[in-house]
């Protein structure tokens, strides 16, 4: 390999700044300004990876974000490793370590290459057809597929980098800083619009910034020089913010866009600590100007994927921008004029061009004559039919195209080359436009899809709008932007353009071959190894919609979303099926335009900020006293309080026993509390609860059940009448927000005539529940002034009281079946009152208990937990709670649904108790209930919803829902488990103290 | 993401709102008088139109008010927003 691949011509490369980097464990050098791709090419390296399915050697194909092949792993085995990175987008820095990823053991010798030989048996849909049958074999297949295919490796340790999200509001967002974007941004900013200009590259100016051609000039200056002055000017504009290395990932409705700003990826690793790596910009723009340019099309022919085959525009960029020659003996293969610009760039630097193969018979624009003048052989009306060379292209063969372009004729000529440039014309980058909901139209003349109907306040300008010639671009950008921004005058009015390119083109989606179709490998999607043969096979098998063909053949399904080959896939489909382009749909481009890291997506919401959690005012005490916590909604609730070596079971048994034998204390602060006031408060409760409320006396409490309009249980809780027109409602912990929302909904939309006001007080009060036979003695010590006698303060009543100077509300209500008191006090005093209760209860072995014991105690009493024993398919009747459904009330939410034909069925699932034959055996929650295990299939009658070992009853108890359960009392049923069947007997769901004596028990 | 013009607060991000299904379905005043079919019509049947649809929305992370919206579901264009109880300003 010779050393003169680098030409000292580019001002974008700082040759005084040498950068060393590693690729596949070997050290190389590049210069500041290089991308990994340009630096590798400067070192003569084309082969960088293996293809996904056939493991064919693949090289750098492009120079930008559309790259399908050169995807690499950065910093393997480090915390900053990143897979699937496009070498064409990585700016090199000192210490960069990159490796090929889809090959084993090495990129030069890859075991998976055998797939290439096996390719006749790896057709489209191969995975669907082969590996799905028999289903039980999938695990075996998967092992091999994962080992031999697969892209990069994900990091194994926490990401050390910082990411953040930023909101940006602007009048005009301009996406893409090529010639159109620069012009539009300048016009917008100069006319008073607050403007943001973003570009995915590290520099401004797009491909025009290195356009030094004598054949296209602006105001008689080189395009690059003219543009440089423009850039210099706009960088001083106050109204304009410019962000480079910023890639718009998504364009949503209402001009809401997401962009990723990359801040440290181009810095040496040791300079990145404590800096934000990526910023996700959430941009809301009044107007959007899309100037995302276009992507050159490859040409589809046999073996069009060898290392050394690049897009012709990429060859031009590598030489003009990076000063790197991709080869020393080049051949260009084209169907339009743009390859001749590449030729001129190569000629200028004295790089050899062996030949130009042009599909067109007529090649007569000025630039083509100029190229011909340099003694370069142009094969007009010819096509490449094959290529040779395993790790790098070394030869091509060409043949003459027939008049209709359907076949090749005549003799085959072989030509030597080490680099082949392809130009199949240009595809407007309409990805963001279609993401925004825009509709495309097909332009027959040059076979492109261009924006047609805009769904929001936006325009597309430049080549992403289908304007390819310099004159067209400048003129149309000017007129469209003026109209869009309602601007009269612009300095661009007088701009003069010289351009010698013609727009003539001979488009053939799939070039003919002298071989039969089955013998060729013409790649349409390089990254996913989908060939023209695969697409034709899909059509033969009956697929028509592009979305189906895409999934079946995996065309366009790679990380590059088929930026290069999607158009060819559409073209081959329409040619084969004999239909019009676009008739089978264009593929839908989905966000992100280029992949985003997870870090970018989550931003600062990592670790403890991933999801917020709520703590009760007594939380610190629970922590100090060794509580284990359970997540309930967003709350952290004390679950149980293990002592010394206790496990969960032991702790819960001890806590449960203590609560019934003497006294327990529970932090119930998480229960939802809704303050309800207004002259219609009682009427409102009548309508939202199943039972009657008008007659509830002030100072009394009542349990209520709330249904959905479909009659299914929605929430439950105790509501207390604090005054004539004043109630406090409690809800379940998880249901609090939704219940408030539902009540507000009815008040605002169905019953606006009711005089009712709601406020959420959940966070305002701490709720401490003291229960057990000694609870009264304890609360009496805490509040000595209050008369706690059963006569003055009976079960289901409430009292205002004071602890010291602090007002509190005491409710005598019970979720455990024990005598119990709930102290509600301003949240900030919660912990001190809790401690007071602990102190007062010392002599009575007061035992803090958590949610698990609470669940056990209520299960002994057969009290349901909405959401555990119910699942939005159970009515109060199903729950054997007929007693709480008022027969007298004319209406309440859900009433009518309680006698629909379905809800009155006798064989609905109903709540029952379950006792195991062996009292020591505890059932698994969620286990199925059946009556017969011999019959196949086994009929499922229901399932276990709650299950515990009760230390108070000294046996296992469970609740469950069971078909016709009400009529099955005493029946023997079976719970089939993995390795045994457990016999159970259907029982009353109330296991303990059915008469409720303990509520008033005296010790 | 929509930009929704809450009739009480003005323009806000869609993330502040909750959608609440089809609008102008009035809860029957006398449910007990209805047959199963009539009740089911109220309870379950929704139009789910591709095109102009009348919807309920709630500014749940804002003023918590319910209001109505006319939205073209085929292109997500919001034609109008109006308060509960008001007549739709467009057809
Ligand atoms: Zn609002």
PDB file of C-alpha atoms in Angstrom, chain A residues 167 252-254 256 284 455 709-710 737 740-741 744-746 748-751 890-897 899-901, chain B residues 1-3 13-14 25-36 39 42-44 56 58 64-66 76-78 84:
ATOM      1  CA  UNK A 167     -36.622  22.799  26.154  1.00  0.00           C
ATOM      2  CA  UNK A 252     -43.750  15.173  15.748  1.00  0.00           C
ATOM      3  CA  UNK A 253     -47.044  16.948  15.239  1.00  0.00           C
ATOM      4  CA  UNK A 254     -47.471  20.625  16.044  1.00  0.00           C
ATOM      5  CA  UNK A 256     -42.505  19.499  18.230  1.00  0.00           C
ATOM      6  CA  UNK A 284     -41.221  23.674  19.926  1.00  0.00           C
ATOM      7  CA  UNK A 455     -49.292  18.910   7.941  1.00  0.00           C
ATOM      8  CA  UNK A 709     -70.590   2.868  35.580  1.00  0.00           C
ATOM      9  CA  UNK A 710     -70.288  -0.755  34.426  1.00  0.00           C
ATOM     10  CA  UNK A 737     -55.537  10.291  42.478  1.00  0.00           C
ATOM     11  CA  UNK A 740     -60.383  12.414  42.932  1.00  0.00           C
ATOM     12  CA  UNK A 741     -60.243  12.620  39.126  1.00  0.00           C
ATOM     13  CA  UNK A 744     -64.214  15.877  39.594  1.00  0.00           C
ATOM     14  CA  UNK A 745     -65.249  14.453  36.224  1.00  0.00           C
ATOM     15  CA  UNK A 746     -68.827  13.751  37.386  1.00  0.00           C
ATOM     16  CA  UNK A 748     -67.876  19.078  36.175  1.00  0.00           C
ATOM     17  CA  UNK A 749     -69.569  17.187  33.371  1.00  0.00           C
ATOM     18  CA  UNK A 750     -72.662  15.297  34.567  1.00  0.00           C
ATOM     19  CA  UNK A 751     -73.778  17.157  37.677  1.00  0.00           C
ATOM     20  CA  UNK A 890     -83.031   5.623  42.710  1.00  0.00           C
ATOM     21  CA  UNK A 891     -79.600   5.894  41.149  1.00  0.00           C
ATOM     22  CA  UNK A 892     -75.899   5.782  41.858  1.00  0.00           C
ATOM     23  CA  UNK A 893     -72.881   5.272  39.621  1.00  0.00           C
ATOM     24  CA  UNK A 894     -73.037   1.715  38.330  1.00  0.00           C
ATOM     25  CA  UNK A 895     -76.469   0.838  39.676  1.00  0.00           C
ATOM     26  CA  UNK A 896     -78.126   0.102  36.343  1.00  0.00           C
ATOM     27  CA  UNK A 897     -75.308  -2.249  35.426  1.00  0.00           C
ATOM     28  CA  UNK A 899     -78.887  -6.086  36.705  1.00  0.00           C
ATOM     29  CA  UNK A 900     -77.667  -6.415  33.166  1.00  0.00           C
ATOM     30  CA  UNK A 901     -78.081  -9.927  31.782  1.00  0.00           C
TER      31      UNK A 901
ATOM     32  CA  UNK B   1     -47.091  16.181  20.606  1.00  0.00           C
ATOM     33  CA  UNK B   2     -50.124  18.461  20.509  1.00  0.00           C
ATOM     34  CA  UNK B   3     -50.197  21.997  21.719  1.00  0.00           C
ATOM     35  CA  UNK B  13     -48.135  20.852  26.130  1.00  0.00           C
ATOM     36  CA  UNK B  14     -50.157  17.711  25.552  1.00  0.00           C
ATOM     37  CA  UNK B  25     -72.558  11.366  25.598  1.00  0.00           C
ATOM     38  CA  UNK B  26     -75.005  12.392  28.293  1.00  0.00           C
ATOM     39  CA  UNK B  27     -75.525  10.093  31.244  1.00  0.00           C
ATOM     40  CA  UNK B  28     -79.200   9.019  31.152  1.00  0.00           C
ATOM     41  CA  UNK B  29     -81.247  10.771  33.796  1.00  0.00           C
ATOM     42  CA  UNK B  30     -83.337   7.688  34.501  1.00  0.00           C
ATOM     43  CA  UNK B  31     -81.102   4.675  33.987  1.00  0.00           C
ATOM     44  CA  UNK B  32     -83.604   2.319  35.610  1.00  0.00           C
ATOM     45  CA  UNK B  33     -86.085   2.965  32.818  1.00  0.00           C
ATOM     46  CA  UNK B  34     -83.657   1.740  30.173  1.00  0.00           C
ATOM     47  CA  UNK B  35     -83.500  -1.697  28.610  1.00  0.00           C
ATOM     48  CA  UNK B  36     -80.234  -3.607  28.669  1.00  0.00           C
ATOM     49  CA  UNK B  39     -77.988   1.059  28.699  1.00  0.00           C
ATOM     50  CA  UNK B  42     -74.655   4.488  26.632  1.00  0.00           C
ATOM     51  CA  UNK B  43     -72.109   2.377  28.455  1.00  0.00           C
ATOM     52  CA  UNK B  44     -70.109   0.737  25.698  1.00  0.00           C
ATOM     53  CA  UNK B  56     -63.417  15.136  26.163  1.00  0.00           C
ATOM     54  CA  UNK B  58     -58.933  17.128  31.055  1.00  0.00           C
ATOM     55  CA  UNK B  64     -57.934  20.127  36.292  1.00  0.00           C
ATOM     56  CA  UNK B  65     -60.899  21.353  34.273  1.00  0.00           C
ATOM     57  CA  UNK B  66     -62.670  19.145  31.771  1.00  0.00           C
ATOM     58  CA  UNK B  76     -54.473  15.322  14.562  1.00  0.00           C
ATOM     59  CA  UNK B  77     -55.560  18.846  13.759  1.00  0.00           C
ATOM     60  CA  UNK B  78     -57.433  20.464  16.598  1.00  0.00           C
ATOM     61  CA  UNK B  84     -68.312  21.840  29.082  1.00  0.00           C
TER      62      UNK B  84
END
